[in-house]
PDB file of C-alpha atoms in Angstrom:
ATOM      1  CA  MET A   1     118.121  76.132  61.896  1.00  0.00           C
ATOM      2  CA  ARG A   2     116.212  77.251  64.978  1.00  0.00           C
ATOM      3  CA  HIS A   3     115.299  80.786  63.926  1.00  0.00           C
ATOM      4  CA  GLY A   4     112.479  82.170  66.073  1.00  0.00           C
ATOM      5  CA  LYS A   5     111.875  78.916  67.979  1.00  0.00           C
ATOM      6  CA  LYS A   6     111.479  80.091  71.559  1.00  0.00           C
ATOM      7  CA  ILE A   7     110.022  76.947  73.142  1.00  0.00           C
ATOM      8  CA  ASN A   8     112.289  74.075  74.090  1.00  0.00           C
ATOM      9  CA  HIS A   9     110.126  71.069  73.246  1.00  0.00           C
ATOM     10  CA  LEU A  10     112.218  68.806  75.495  1.00  0.00           C
ATOM     11  CA  GLY A  11     111.706  65.881  73.111  1.00  0.00           C
ATOM     12  CA  ARG A  12     108.019  65.565  74.040  1.00  0.00           C
ATOM     13  CA  THR A  13     104.634  66.168  72.513  1.00  0.00           C
ATOM     14  CA  ASN A  14     102.735  69.301  73.483  1.00  0.00           C
ATOM     15  CA  SER A  15     100.359  67.568  75.904  1.00  0.00           C
ATOM     16  CA  HIS A  16     103.156  65.574  77.536  1.00  0.00           C
ATOM     17  CA  ARG A  17     105.289  68.697  77.948  1.00  0.00           C
ATOM     18  CA  HIS A  18     102.442  70.678  79.539  1.00  0.00           C
ATOM     19  CA  ALA A  19     101.613  67.820  81.920  1.00  0.00           C
ATOM     20  CA  MET A  20     105.268  67.469  82.913  1.00  0.00           C
ATOM     21  CA  LEU A  21     105.708  71.225  83.510  1.00  0.00           C
ATOM     22  CA  SER A  22     102.485  71.313  85.525  1.00  0.00           C
ATOM     23  CA  ASN A  23     103.693  68.461  87.740  1.00  0.00           C
ATOM     24  CA  MET A  24     107.131  70.027  88.147  1.00  0.00           C
ATOM     25  CA  ALA A  25     105.611  73.422  89.013  1.00  0.00           C
ATOM     26  CA  THR A  26     103.374  71.781  91.616  1.00  0.00           C
ATOM     27  CA  SER A  27     106.381  70.034  93.155  1.00  0.00           C
ATOM     28  CA  LEU A  28     108.373  73.261  93.150  1.00  0.00           C
ATOM     29  CA  LEU A  29     105.606  75.176  94.914  1.00  0.00           C
ATOM     30  CA  LYS A  30     105.068  72.437  97.506  1.00  0.00           C
ATOM     31  CA  HIS A  31     108.719  71.623  98.255  1.00  0.00           C
ATOM     32  CA  LYS A  32     110.291  75.026  97.376  1.00  0.00           C
ATOM     33  CA  ARG A  33     113.254  73.266  95.678  1.00  0.00           C
ATOM     34  CA  ILE A  34     113.601  70.422  93.173  1.00  0.00           C
ATOM     35  CA  THR A  35     116.472  68.767  91.317  1.00  0.00           C
ATOM     36  CA  THR A  36     116.090  68.222  87.581  1.00  0.00           C
ATOM     37  CA  THR A  37     117.992  68.614  84.333  1.00  0.00           C
ATOM     38  CA  LEU A  38     119.172  72.074  83.327  1.00  0.00           C
ATOM     39  CA  ALA A  39     116.945  72.213  80.230  1.00  0.00           C
ATOM     40  CA  LYS A  40     113.842  71.287  82.223  1.00  0.00           C
ATOM     41  CA  ALA A  41     114.742  73.810  84.928  1.00  0.00           C
ATOM     42  CA  LYS A  42     114.994  76.595  82.348  1.00  0.00           C
ATOM     43  CA  ALA A  43     111.664  75.581  80.810  1.00  0.00           C
ATOM     44  CA  LEU A  44     110.081  75.399  84.267  1.00  0.00           C
ATOM     45  CA  ARG A  45     111.286  78.882  85.124  1.00  0.00           C
ATOM     46  CA  GLN A  46     109.417  80.307  82.124  1.00  0.00           C
ATOM     47  CA  TYR A  47     106.346  78.306  83.137  1.00  0.00           C
ATOM     48  CA  VAL A  48     106.150  79.087  86.853  1.00  0.00           C
ATOM     49  CA  GLU A  49     107.266  82.726  87.152  1.00  0.00           C
ATOM     50  CA  PRO A  50     104.174  84.170  85.411  1.00  0.00           C
ATOM     51  CA  LEU A  51     102.036  82.063  87.758  1.00  0.00           C
ATOM     52  CA  ILE A  52     103.776  83.538  90.804  1.00  0.00           C
ATOM     53  CA  THR A  53     103.275  87.024  89.394  1.00  0.00           C
ATOM     54  CA  LYS A  54      99.594  86.217  88.865  1.00  0.00           C
ATOM     55  CA  SER A  55      99.319  85.143  92.522  1.00  0.00           C
ATOM     56  CA  LYS A  56     100.136  88.644  93.755  1.00  0.00           C
ATOM     57  CA  THR A  57      96.563  89.696  92.986  1.00  0.00           C
ATOM     58  CA  ASP A  58      94.353  87.347  94.969  1.00  0.00           C
ATOM     59  CA  SER A  59      91.138  87.296  92.978  1.00  0.00           C
ATOM     60  CA  THR A  60      88.856  84.539  91.802  1.00  0.00           C
ATOM     61  CA  HIS A  61      89.924  85.083  88.216  1.00  0.00           C
ATOM     62  CA  SER A  62      93.651  84.790  88.975  1.00  0.00           C
ATOM     63  CA  ARG A  63      93.059  81.683  91.127  1.00  0.00           C
ATOM     64  CA  ARG A  64      91.150  79.997  88.313  1.00  0.00           C
ATOM     65  CA  THR A  65      93.799  80.949  85.767  1.00  0.00           C
ATOM     66  CA  VAL A  66      96.579  79.500  87.927  1.00  0.00           C
ATOM     67  CA  PHE A  67      94.526  76.379  88.632  1.00  0.00           C
ATOM     68  CA  SER A  68      94.121  75.810  84.876  1.00  0.00           C
ATOM     69  CA  TYR A  69      97.929  75.556  84.681  1.00  0.00           C
ATOM     70  CA  LEU A  70      98.653  73.594  87.857  1.00  0.00           C
ATOM     71  CA  LYS A  71      95.611  71.292  88.231  1.00  0.00           C
ATOM     72  CA  ASP A  72      96.267  70.945  91.981  1.00  0.00           C
ATOM     73  CA  LYS A  73      94.226  72.702  94.675  1.00  0.00           C
ATOM     74  CA  ASP A  74      96.881  72.313  97.368  1.00  0.00           C
ATOM     75  CA  ALA A  75      99.561  73.926  95.228  1.00  0.00           C
ATOM     76  CA  VAL A  76      97.247  76.827  94.349  1.00  0.00           C
ATOM     77  CA  THR A  77      96.443  77.349  98.028  1.00  0.00           C
ATOM     78  CA  ILE A  78     100.130  77.330  98.993  1.00  0.00           C
ATOM     79  CA  LEU A  79     100.926  79.716  96.159  1.00  0.00           C
ATOM     80  CA  PHE A  80      98.271  82.271  97.083  1.00  0.00           C
ATOM     81  CA  ARG A  81      98.698  82.069 100.867  1.00  0.00           C
ATOM     82  CA  GLU A  82     102.411  81.624 101.586  1.00  0.00           C
ATOM     83  CA  ILE A  83     104.410  82.354  98.480  1.00  0.00           C
ATOM     84  CA  SER A  84     102.534  85.452  97.325  1.00  0.00           C
ATOM     85  CA  GLU A  85     103.127  87.095 100.721  1.00  0.00           C
ATOM     86  CA  LYS A  86     106.861  86.438 100.574  1.00  0.00           C
ATOM     87  CA  VAL A  87     107.283  87.722  97.021  1.00  0.00           C
ATOM     88  CA  ALA A  88     104.919  90.682  97.367  1.00  0.00           C
ATOM     89  CA  ASN A  89     107.652  93.317  97.093  1.00  0.00           C
ATOM     90  CA  ARG A  90     109.818  91.442  94.568  1.00  0.00           C
ATOM     91  CA  PRO A  91     109.431  92.707  90.980  1.00  0.00           C
ATOM     92  CA  GLY A  92     110.340  89.372  89.386  1.00  0.00           C
ATOM     93  CA  GLY A  93     113.032  86.713  89.438  1.00  0.00           C
ATOM     94  CA  TYR A  94     111.279  84.428  91.885  1.00  0.00           C
ATOM     95  CA  THR A  95     113.349  81.330  91.031  1.00  0.00           C
ATOM     96  CA  ARG A  96     117.038  80.531  91.080  1.00  0.00           C
ATOM     97  CA  ILE A  97     118.788  77.825  89.036  1.00  0.00           C
ATOM     98  CA  ILE A  98     121.978  76.364  90.501  1.00  0.00           C
ATOM     99  CA  LYS A  99     123.999  74.053  88.263  1.00  0.00           C
ATOM    100  CA  LEU A 100     125.163  70.720  89.641  1.00  0.00           C
ATOM    101  CA  ALA A 101     127.544  68.026  88.429  1.00  0.00           C
ATOM    102  CA  ASN A 102     126.508  65.975  85.403  1.00  0.00           C
ATOM    103  CA  ARG A 103     124.349  62.902  85.949  1.00  0.00           C
ATOM    104  CA  LEU A 104     126.306  59.629  86.027  1.00  0.00           C
ATOM    105  CA  GLY A 105     124.014  57.599  83.780  1.00  0.00           C
ATOM    106  CA  ASP A 106     123.803  59.773  80.692  1.00  0.00           C
ATOM    107  CA  ASN A 107     126.083  62.732  81.564  1.00  0.00           C
ATOM    108  CA  SER A 108     123.116  65.113  81.455  1.00  0.00           C
ATOM    109  CA  GLU A 109     123.557  68.588  82.985  1.00  0.00           C
ATOM    110  CA  MET A 110     121.732  68.682  86.314  1.00  0.00           C
ATOM    111  CA  ALA A 111     120.459  71.686  88.253  1.00  0.00           C
ATOM    112  CA  ILE A 112     118.506  72.682  91.326  1.00  0.00           C
ATOM    113  CA  ILE A 113     115.648  75.114  90.795  1.00  0.00           C
ATOM    114  CA  GLU A 114     114.394  76.823  93.932  1.00  0.00           C
ATOM    115  CA  LEU A 115     112.245  79.705  95.072  1.00  0.00           C
ATOM    116  CA  VAL A 116     114.550  82.591  95.939  1.00  0.00           C
ATOM    117  CA  ASP A 117     112.793  83.720  99.117  1.00  0.00           C
ATOM    118  CA  TYR A 118     112.890  80.257 100.700  1.00  0.00           C
ATOM    119  CA  ASN A 119     116.661  79.721 100.691  1.00  0.00           C
ATOM    120  CA  GLU A 120     117.964  80.044 104.255  1.00  0.00           C
ATOM    121  CA  VAL A 121     121.625  80.180 103.192  1.00  0.00           C
ATOM    122  CA  TYR A 122     121.280  83.347 101.104  1.00  0.00           C
ATOM    123  CA  ASN A 123     118.602  85.045 103.223  1.00  0.00           C
ATOM    124  CA  LYS A 124     120.248  85.040 106.677  1.00  0.00           C
ATOM    125  CA  GLY A 125     120.296  88.838 106.948  1.00  0.00           C
ATOM    126  CA  GLU A 126     116.737  89.188 105.747  1.00  0.00           C
ATOM    127  CA  ALA A 127     115.774  92.824 105.382  1.00  0.00           C
ATOM    128  CA  LYS A 128     112.531  94.265 106.633  1.00  0.00           C
ATOM    129  CA  VAL A 129     109.697  94.145 104.153  1.00  0.00           C
ATOM    130  CA  GLU A 130     109.101  97.704 103.033  1.00  0.00           C
ATOM    131  CA  LYS A 131     105.819  98.932 101.730  1.00  0.00           C
ATOM    132  CA  LYS A 132     105.768  99.129  97.973  1.00  0.00           C
ATOM    133  CA  THR A 133     105.956 102.689  96.715  1.00  0.00           C
ATOM    134  CA  THR A 134     104.152 103.854  93.660  1.00  0.00           C
ATOM    135  CA  ARG A 135     105.839 105.735  90.875  1.00  0.00           C
ATOM    136  CA  ARG A 136     103.138 108.338  90.469  1.00  0.00           C
ATOM    137  CA  ARG A 137     103.352 111.984  91.277  1.00  0.00           C
ATOM    138  CA  GLY A 138     102.362 111.464  94.889  1.00  0.00           C
ATOM    139  CA  ALA A 139      99.168 113.479  95.295  1.00  0.00           C
ATOM    140  CA  SER A 140      98.489 111.577  98.513  1.00  0.00           C
ATOM    141  CA  LYS A 141     101.784 112.795  99.983  1.00  0.00           C
ATOM    142  CA  LYS A 142     100.773 116.402  99.430  1.00  0.00           C
ATOM    143  CA  LYS A 143      97.512 115.780 101.236  1.00  0.00           C
ATOM    144  CA  SER A 144      99.286 114.110 104.146  1.00  0.00           C
ATOM    145  CA  ASP A 145     101.823 116.952 104.372  1.00  0.00           C
ATOM    146  CA  ALA A 146      99.074 119.595 104.397  1.00  0.00           C
ATOM    147  CA  PRO A 147      97.868 118.877 107.982  1.00  0.00           C
ATOM    148  CA  GLU A 148     101.448 118.896 109.247  1.00  0.00           C
ATOM    149  CA  LYS A 149     102.106 122.249 107.563  1.00  0.00           C
ATOM    150  CA  ALA A 150      98.843 123.623 108.951  1.00  0.00           C
ATOM    151  CA  GLU A 151      99.865 122.568 112.471  1.00  0.00           C
ATOM    152  CA  ALA A 152     103.293 124.161 112.026  1.00  0.00           C
ATOM    153  CA  ILE A 153     101.700 127.421 110.823  1.00  0.00           C
ATOM    154  CA  GLU A 154      99.290 127.457 113.775  1.00  0.00           C
ATOM    155  CA  GLU A 155     102.158 126.926 116.230  1.00  0.00           C
ATOM    156  CA  ALA A 156     104.150 129.713 114.600  1.00  0.00           C
ATOM    157  CA  THR A 157     101.236 132.171 114.843  1.00  0.00           C
ATOM    158  CA  ILE A 158     100.698 131.250 118.484  1.00  0.00           C
ATOM    159  CA  VAL A 159     104.365 131.930 119.211  1.00  0.00           C
ATOM    160  CA  GLU A 160     104.210 135.226 117.337  1.00  0.00           C
ATOM    161  CA  ASP A 161     100.992 136.220 119.114  1.00  0.00           C
ATOM    162  CA  SER A 162     102.395 135.428 122.528  1.00  0.00           C
ATOM    163  CA  SER A 163     105.616 137.326 121.830  1.00  0.00           C
ATOM    164  CA  SER A 164     103.697 140.361 120.545  1.00  0.00           C
ATOM    165  CA  GLU A 165     101.502 140.267 123.666  1.00  0.00           C
ATOM    166  CA  LYS A 166     104.630 140.282 125.842  1.00  0.00           C
ATOM    167  CA  VAL A 167     106.016 143.255 123.946  1.00  0.00           C
ATOM    168  CA  GLU A 168     102.720 145.138 124.376  1.00  0.00           C
ATOM    169  CA  GLU A 169     102.705 144.379 128.117  1.00  0.00           C
ATOM    170  CA  VAL A 170     106.257 145.688 128.490  1.00  0.00           C
ATOM    171  CA  GLU A 171     105.357 148.894 126.597  1.00  0.00           C
ATOM    172  CA  LYS A 172     102.274 149.427 128.799  1.00  0.00           C
ATOM    173  CA  ALA A 173     104.407 148.949 131.898  1.00  0.00           C
ATOM    174  CA  ASP A 174     106.922 151.519 130.636  1.00  0.00           C
ATOM    175  CA  ASP A 175     104.151 154.005 129.893  1.00  0.00           C
ATOM    176  CA  ALA A 176     102.676 153.536 133.353  1.00  0.00           C
ATOM    177  CA  ASN A 177     105.950 154.315 135.179  1.00  0.00           C
ATOM    178  CA  PRO A 178     107.665 157.168 133.298  1.00  0.00           C
ATOM    179  CA  THR A 179     109.190 158.551 136.529  1.00  0.00           C
ATOM    180  CA  GLU A 180     111.391 155.489 137.040  1.00  0.00           C
ATOM    181  CA  ASP A 181     113.120 156.117 133.734  1.00  0.00           C
ATOM    182  CA  LYS A 182     113.779 159.746 134.622  1.00  0.00           C
ATOM    183  CA  LYS A 183     115.250 158.847 137.988  1.00  0.00           C
ATOM    184  CA  GLU A 184     117.749 156.509 136.396  1.00  0.00           C
ATOM    185  CA  ASP A 185     118.983 159.253 134.015  1.00  0.00           C
TER     186      ASP A 185
END
């Protein structure tokens, strides 16, 4: 029984499995798409997606952590420069697994694993990258709205002041010429 066994050992020792996943992750990051067996692709997805998430924060600590998994400076550089910019607004799901026909030699299930944002077929109508919004109460929005409201209030008082001045001028003119009103009556 396989109760509680989350890791697919892929028929390898621990060190061999980690070395293989590191090499496959490096190839995936460099080439953006690789062909492998379905089981390895699923294991690679669990291995590489946390690394891509880690690359969103470009700090020395996150670079060293990712390097401890990949063991390749070029792959780390590509990950932190190119890939992290493309996936900045994506909350997860950076890879896609597409099943292929079985392999001729041993009838093994084959698959392509690729980075989602680098597929030209699916991303023809690429949307504009929107700035990530926070889910907080938005205290900064209130501060930014305050100057706009202040400007609107100032404009309204200016309009009211100018209209009241016009009314006062008309009343003064009427008081100055009371004879004209009497002549009309």
